[in-house]
Short mmCIF file of C-alpha atoms in Angstrom, two decimals:
data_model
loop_
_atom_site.label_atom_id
_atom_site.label_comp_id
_atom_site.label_asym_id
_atom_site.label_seq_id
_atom_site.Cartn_x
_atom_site.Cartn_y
_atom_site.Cartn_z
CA UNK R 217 93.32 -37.10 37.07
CA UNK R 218 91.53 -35.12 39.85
CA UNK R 219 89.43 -37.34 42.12
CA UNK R 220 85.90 -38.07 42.74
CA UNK R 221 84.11 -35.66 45.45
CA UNK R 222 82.42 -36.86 47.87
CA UNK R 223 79.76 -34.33 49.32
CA UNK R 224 77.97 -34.67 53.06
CA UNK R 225 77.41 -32.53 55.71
CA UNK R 226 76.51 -33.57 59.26
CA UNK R 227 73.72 -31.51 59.43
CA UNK R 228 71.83 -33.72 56.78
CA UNK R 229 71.62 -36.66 59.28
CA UNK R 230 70.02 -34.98 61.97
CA UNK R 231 66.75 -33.96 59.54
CA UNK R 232 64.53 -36.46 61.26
CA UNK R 233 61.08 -36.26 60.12
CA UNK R 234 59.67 -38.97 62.70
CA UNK R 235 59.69 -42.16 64.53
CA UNK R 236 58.89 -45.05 61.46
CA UNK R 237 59.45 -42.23 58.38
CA UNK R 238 61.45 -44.43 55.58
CA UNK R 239 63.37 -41.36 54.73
CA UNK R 240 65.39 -41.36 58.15
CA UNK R 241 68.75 -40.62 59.39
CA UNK R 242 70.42 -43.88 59.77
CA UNK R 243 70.26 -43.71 55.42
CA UNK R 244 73.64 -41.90 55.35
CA UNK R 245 74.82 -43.57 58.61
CA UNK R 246 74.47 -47.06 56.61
CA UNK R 247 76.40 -45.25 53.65
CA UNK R 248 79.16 -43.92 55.56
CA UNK R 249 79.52 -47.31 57.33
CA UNK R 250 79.29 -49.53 54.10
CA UNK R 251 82.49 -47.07 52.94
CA UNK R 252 84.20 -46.83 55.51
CA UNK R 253 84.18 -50.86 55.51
CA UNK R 254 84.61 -51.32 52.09
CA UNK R 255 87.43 -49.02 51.97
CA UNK R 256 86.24 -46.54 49.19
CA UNK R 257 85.44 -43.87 51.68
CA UNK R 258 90.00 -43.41 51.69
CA UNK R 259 89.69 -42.88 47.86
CA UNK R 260 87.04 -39.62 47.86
CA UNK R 261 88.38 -36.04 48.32
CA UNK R 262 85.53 -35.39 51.36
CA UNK R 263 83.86 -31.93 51.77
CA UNK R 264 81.26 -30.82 53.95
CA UNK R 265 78.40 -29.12 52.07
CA UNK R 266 78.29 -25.33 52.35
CA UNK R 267 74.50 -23.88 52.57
CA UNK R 268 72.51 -22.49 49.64
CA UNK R 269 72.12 -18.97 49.18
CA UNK R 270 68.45 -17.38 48.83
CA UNK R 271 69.36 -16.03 45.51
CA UNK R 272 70.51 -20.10 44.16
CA UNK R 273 67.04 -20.83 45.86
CA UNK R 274 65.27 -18.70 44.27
CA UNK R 275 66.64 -19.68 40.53
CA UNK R 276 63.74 -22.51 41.14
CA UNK R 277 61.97 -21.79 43.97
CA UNK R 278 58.96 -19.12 45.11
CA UNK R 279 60.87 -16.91 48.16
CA UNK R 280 57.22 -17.69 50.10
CA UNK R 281 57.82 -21.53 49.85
CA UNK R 282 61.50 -20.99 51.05
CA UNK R 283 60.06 -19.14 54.27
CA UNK R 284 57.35 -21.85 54.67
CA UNK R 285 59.75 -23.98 55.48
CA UNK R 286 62.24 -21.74 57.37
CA UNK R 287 59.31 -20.93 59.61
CA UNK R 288 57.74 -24.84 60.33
CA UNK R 289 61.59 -25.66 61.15
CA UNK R 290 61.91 -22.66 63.66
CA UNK R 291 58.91 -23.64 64.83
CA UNK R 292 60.24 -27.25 65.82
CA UNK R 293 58.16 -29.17 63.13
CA UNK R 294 55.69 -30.08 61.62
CA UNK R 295 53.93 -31.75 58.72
CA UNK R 296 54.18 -29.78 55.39
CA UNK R 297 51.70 -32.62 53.51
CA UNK R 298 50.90 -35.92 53.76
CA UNK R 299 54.21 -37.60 53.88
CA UNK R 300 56.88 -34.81 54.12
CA UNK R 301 57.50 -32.91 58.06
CA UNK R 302 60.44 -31.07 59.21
CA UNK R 303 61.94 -31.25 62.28
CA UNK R 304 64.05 -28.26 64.06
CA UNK R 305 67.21 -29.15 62.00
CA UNK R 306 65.24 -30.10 58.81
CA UNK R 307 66.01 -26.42 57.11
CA UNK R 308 69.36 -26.42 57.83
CA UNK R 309 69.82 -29.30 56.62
CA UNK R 310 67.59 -28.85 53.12
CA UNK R 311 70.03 -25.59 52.51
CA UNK R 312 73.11 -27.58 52.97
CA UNK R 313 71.71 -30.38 50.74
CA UNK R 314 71.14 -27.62 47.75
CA UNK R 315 74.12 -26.16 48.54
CA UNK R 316 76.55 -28.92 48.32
CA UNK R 317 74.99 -29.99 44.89
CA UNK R 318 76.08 -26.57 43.66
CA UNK R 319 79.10 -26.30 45.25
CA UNK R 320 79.73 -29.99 44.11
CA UNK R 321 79.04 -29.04 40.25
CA UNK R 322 81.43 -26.00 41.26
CA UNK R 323 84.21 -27.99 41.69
CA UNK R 324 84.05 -30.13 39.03
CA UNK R 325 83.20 -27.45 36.84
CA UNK R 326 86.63 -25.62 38.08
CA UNK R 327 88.34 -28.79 37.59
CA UNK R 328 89.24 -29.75 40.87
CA UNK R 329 87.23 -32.63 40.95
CA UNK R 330 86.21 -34.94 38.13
CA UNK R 331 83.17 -35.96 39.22
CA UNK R 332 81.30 -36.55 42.23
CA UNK R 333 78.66 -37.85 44.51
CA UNK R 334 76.59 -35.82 47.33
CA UNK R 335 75.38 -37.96 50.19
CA UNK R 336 72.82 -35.46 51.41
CA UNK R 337 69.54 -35.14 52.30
CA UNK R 338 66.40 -34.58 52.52
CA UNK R 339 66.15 -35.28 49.07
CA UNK R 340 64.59 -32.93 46.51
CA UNK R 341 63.19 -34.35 43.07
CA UNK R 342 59.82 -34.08 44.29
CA UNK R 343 59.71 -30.68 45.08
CA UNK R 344 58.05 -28.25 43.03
CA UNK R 345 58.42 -24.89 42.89
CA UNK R 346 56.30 -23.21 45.57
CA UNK R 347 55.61 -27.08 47.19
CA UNK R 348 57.44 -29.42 49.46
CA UNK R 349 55.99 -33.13 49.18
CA UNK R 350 56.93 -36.50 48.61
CA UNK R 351 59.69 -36.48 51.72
CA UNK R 352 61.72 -33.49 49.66
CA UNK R 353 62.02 -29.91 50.70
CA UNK R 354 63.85 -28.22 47.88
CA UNK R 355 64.80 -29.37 44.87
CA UNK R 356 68.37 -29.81 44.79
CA UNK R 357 69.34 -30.63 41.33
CA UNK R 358 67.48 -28.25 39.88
CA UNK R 359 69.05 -25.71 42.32
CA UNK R 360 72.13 -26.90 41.17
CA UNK R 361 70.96 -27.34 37.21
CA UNK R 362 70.19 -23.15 37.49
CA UNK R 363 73.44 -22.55 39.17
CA UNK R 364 74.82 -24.08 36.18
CA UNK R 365 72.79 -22.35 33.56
CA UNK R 366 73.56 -18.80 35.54
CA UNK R 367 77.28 -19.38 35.32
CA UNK R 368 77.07 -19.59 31.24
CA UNK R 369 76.30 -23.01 30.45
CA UNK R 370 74.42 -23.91 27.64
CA UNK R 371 73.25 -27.22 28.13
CA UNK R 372 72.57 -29.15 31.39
CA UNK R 373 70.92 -33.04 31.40
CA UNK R 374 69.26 -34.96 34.12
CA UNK R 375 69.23 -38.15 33.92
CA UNK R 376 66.29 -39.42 37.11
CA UNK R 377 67.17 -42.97 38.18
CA UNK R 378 64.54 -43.19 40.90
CA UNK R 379 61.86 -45.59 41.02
CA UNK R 380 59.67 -42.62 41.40
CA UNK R 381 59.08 -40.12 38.86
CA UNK R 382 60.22 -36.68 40.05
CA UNK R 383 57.68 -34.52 39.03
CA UNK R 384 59.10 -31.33 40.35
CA UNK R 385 62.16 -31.07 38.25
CA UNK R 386 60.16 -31.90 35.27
CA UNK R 387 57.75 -29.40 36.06
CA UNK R 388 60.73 -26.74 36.48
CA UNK R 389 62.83 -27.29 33.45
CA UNK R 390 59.75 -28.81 30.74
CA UNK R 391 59.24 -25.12 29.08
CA UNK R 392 63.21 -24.79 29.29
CA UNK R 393 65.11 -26.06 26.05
CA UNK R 394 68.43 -25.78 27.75
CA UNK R 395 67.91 -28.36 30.39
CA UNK R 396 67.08 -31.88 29.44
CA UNK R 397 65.11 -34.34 32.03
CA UNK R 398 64.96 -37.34 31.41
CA UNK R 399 63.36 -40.36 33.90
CA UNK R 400 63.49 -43.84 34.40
CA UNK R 401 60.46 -45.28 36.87
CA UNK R 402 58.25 -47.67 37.47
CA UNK R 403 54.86 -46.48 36.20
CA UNK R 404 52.07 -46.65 37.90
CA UNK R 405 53.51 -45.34 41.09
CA UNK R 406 53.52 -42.53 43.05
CA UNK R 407 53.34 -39.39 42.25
CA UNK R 408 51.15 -39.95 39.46
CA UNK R 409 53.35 -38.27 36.71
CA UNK R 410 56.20 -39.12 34.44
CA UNK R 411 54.02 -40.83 31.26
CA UNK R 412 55.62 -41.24 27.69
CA UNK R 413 53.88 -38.85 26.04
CA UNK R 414 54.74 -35.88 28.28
CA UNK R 415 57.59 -34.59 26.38
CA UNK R 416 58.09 -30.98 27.57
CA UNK R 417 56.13 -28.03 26.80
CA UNK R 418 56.16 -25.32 24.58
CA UNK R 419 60.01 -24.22 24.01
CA UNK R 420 61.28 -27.60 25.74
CA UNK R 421 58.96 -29.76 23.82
CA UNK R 422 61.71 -32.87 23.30
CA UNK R 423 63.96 -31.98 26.30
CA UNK R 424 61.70 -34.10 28.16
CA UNK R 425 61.90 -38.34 28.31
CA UNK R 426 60.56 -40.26 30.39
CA UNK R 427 60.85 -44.07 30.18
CA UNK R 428 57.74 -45.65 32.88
CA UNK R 429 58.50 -49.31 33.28
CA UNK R 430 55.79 -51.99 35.01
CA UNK R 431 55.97 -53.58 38.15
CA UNK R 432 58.60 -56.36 38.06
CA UNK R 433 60.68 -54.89 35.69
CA UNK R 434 64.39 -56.17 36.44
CA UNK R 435 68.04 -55.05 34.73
CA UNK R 436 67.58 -55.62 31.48
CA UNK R 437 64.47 -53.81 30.90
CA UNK R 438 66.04 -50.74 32.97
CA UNK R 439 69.15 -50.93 31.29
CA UNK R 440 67.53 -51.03 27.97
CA UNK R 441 65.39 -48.84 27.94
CA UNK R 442 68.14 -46.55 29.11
CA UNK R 443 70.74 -47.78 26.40
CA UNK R 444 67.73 -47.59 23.08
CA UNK R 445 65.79 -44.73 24.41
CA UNK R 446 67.55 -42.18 26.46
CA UNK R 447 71.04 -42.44 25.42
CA UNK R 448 70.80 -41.42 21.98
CA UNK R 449 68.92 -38.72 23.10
CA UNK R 450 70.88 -37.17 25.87
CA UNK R 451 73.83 -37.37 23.19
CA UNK R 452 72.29 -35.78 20.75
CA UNK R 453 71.27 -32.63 23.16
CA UNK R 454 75.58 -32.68 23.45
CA UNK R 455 75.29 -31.89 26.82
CA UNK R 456 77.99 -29.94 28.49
CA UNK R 457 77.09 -31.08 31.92
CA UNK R 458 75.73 -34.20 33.60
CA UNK R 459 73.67 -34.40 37.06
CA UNK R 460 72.39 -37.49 37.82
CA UNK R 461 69.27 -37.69 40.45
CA UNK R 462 70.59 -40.92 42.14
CA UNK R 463 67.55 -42.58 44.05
CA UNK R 464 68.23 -46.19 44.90
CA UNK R 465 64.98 -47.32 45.45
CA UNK R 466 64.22 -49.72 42.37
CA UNK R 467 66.38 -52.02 44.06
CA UNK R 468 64.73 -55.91 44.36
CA UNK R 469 64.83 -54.99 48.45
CA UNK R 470 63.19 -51.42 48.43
CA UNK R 471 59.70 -51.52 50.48
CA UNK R 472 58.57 -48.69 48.43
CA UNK R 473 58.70 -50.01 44.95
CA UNK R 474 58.31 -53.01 43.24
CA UNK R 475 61.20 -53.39 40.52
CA UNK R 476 63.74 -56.21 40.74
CA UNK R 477 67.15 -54.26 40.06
CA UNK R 478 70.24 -55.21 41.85
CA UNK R 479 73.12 -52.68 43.07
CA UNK R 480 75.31 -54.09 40.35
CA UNK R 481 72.75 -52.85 37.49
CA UNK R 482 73.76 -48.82 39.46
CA UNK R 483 77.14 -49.21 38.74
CA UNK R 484 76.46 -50.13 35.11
CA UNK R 485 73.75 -46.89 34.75
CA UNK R 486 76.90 -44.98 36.69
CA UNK R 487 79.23 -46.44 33.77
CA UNK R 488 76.91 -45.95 30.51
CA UNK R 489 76.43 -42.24 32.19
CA UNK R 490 80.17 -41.42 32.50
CA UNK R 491 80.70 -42.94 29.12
CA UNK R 492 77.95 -39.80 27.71
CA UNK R 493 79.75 -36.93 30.27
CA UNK R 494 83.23 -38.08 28.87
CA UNK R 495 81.82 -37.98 25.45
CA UNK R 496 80.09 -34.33 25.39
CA UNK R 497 81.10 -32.81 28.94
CA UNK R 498 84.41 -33.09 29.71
CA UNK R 499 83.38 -35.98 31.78
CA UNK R 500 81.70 -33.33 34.58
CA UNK R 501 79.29 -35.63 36.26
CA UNK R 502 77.29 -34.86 39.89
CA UNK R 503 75.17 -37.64 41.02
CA UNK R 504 72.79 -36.58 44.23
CA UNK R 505 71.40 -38.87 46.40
CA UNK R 506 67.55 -39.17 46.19
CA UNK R 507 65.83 -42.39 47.64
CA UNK R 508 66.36 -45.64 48.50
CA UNK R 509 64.96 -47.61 52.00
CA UNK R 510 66.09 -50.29 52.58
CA UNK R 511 69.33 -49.62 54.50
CA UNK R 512 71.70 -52.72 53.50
CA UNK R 513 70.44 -52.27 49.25
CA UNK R 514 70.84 -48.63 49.85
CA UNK R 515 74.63 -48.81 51.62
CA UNK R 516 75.03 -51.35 48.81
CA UNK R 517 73.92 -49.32 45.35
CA UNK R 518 75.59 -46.15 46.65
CA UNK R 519 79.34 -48.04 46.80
CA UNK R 520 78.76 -49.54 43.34
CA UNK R 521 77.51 -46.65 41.80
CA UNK R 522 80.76 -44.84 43.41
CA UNK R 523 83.22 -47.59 42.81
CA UNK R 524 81.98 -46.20 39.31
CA UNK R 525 82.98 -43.03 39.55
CA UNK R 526 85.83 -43.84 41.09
CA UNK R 527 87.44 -45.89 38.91
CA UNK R 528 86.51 -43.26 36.50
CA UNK R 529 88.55 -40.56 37.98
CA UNK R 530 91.57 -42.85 37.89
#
């Protein structure tokens, strides 16, 4: 069986938007370290991420919002809204974070992986299409969702396991039958979006779900509410490919969030998801690192969730 990917590139660590920013470098130090240690990082076929092209962009994203950010990078940084700045690496870095999704779901679309994970970042499911906010620059599984779609597949889902709702891939895929989004979250929390009832929009009405869950809410809400709402759904799209936006920030530590999940109840998510990509895609499954803050739960979700996919690939 080909092995699980592992996606990074070095670039992605020096993105530094500024002295106290949650959404720092020492994130994928404290992932690299917490696999090196554990010993999983010997089992993943490694590959450093390869930048996005301005066409793969531009699937998803206005060519003036691409420059915006070219242009604060150059510039040595700066603050693009409230909560989301660049710093002189920061584009690099956002192009090889789009780019090794894609190249990622490239691989295991060729075969040559059979799944994988991308330790990248900034991360992306906030972005929108002509708007950087909520710490994410572009949005890199949607990048990678068009990719998909442009090389002849039908059917693409995203399943969003962040404890925030990303609004920006909703936003880009809810008139677009041929991608299914669907979101767990804790509701109300920033940004504001991501209630029941929004269900996609004309065409894509019902390629949309989004399951908010209160403050508090632990494993077994989580889990259920991915096993009786979203499962049957996502099966019954049959998708052919599965891209998982992998934030780890409902975890019980997480400063940013208050849900009660532990990094055991990521590796079960990780399982029921593999379970649905074996079922109606081959087993092709890309999960993409979104959020997640606190540095030990963070290290700590990302090896279960790829212990997961390892023992997958087996």
């Amino acid at each position: 069986m080909p092995p699980t990917g592992f996606v990074f590139h070095p670039v992605c660590v020096e993105h530094d938007p500024g002295r106290g920013h949650p959404e720092r470098p020492d994130r994928l130090r404290a992932i690299e370290a917490r696999l090196a240690g554990a010993g999983l990082a010997a089992e993943l076929a490694r590959h450093e991420a390869r930048p996005a092209r301005l066409e793969e962009l531009e699937r998803v994203h206005g060519r003036e919002h691409v420059e915006r950010v070219r242009a604060a990078s150059a510039q040595g940084g700066g603050r693009l809204d409230g909560d989301t700045s660049v710093s002189r690496a920061s584009f690099e870095a956002a192009l090889r974070a789009a780019g090794g999704v894609v190249e990622a779901c490239e691989r295991v679309l060729a075969g040559t992986w059979q799944n994988a994970f991308v330790a990248v970042r900034p991360p992306g499911h906030h972005a929108e299409r002509d708007e950087a906010m909520g710490f994410c620059l572009f949005n890199n599984v949607a990048v990678a969702a068009a990719a998909l779609r442009a090389q002849g597949l039908a059917r693409v889902a995203i399943l969003d396991w962040d404890v925030h709702h990303g609004n920006g891939t909703q936003h880009l895929f809810e008139r677009d039958p041929s991608v299914f989004y669907a979101s767990l979250h804790q509701w109300p929390l920033y940004p504001g979006t991501g209630a029941a009832d929004e269900r996609g929009l004309g065409a894509g009405e019902g390629t949309t779900r989004n399951c908010p869950l209160p403050a508090g809410a632990g494993e077994r809400e989580w889990l259920g509410a991915l096993e009786r709402e979203i499962l049957p759904e996502l099966a019954a799209f049959a998708p052919e490919f599965v891209l998982v936006s992998a934030g780890f920030d409902a975890h019980r530590l997480d400063p940013l969030a208050a849900t009660n999940l532990s990094e055991h109840a990521y590796a079960e998510m990780s399982a029921r998801m593999l379970e649905l990509a074996a079922t109606h895609a081959q087993g092709r499954l890309v999960a993409v690192l979104e959020g997640g803050y606190h540095l030990e739960a963070l290290a700590a979700s990302v090896e279960t969730c790829l212990g997961a996919l390892v023992e997958h690939a087996r």
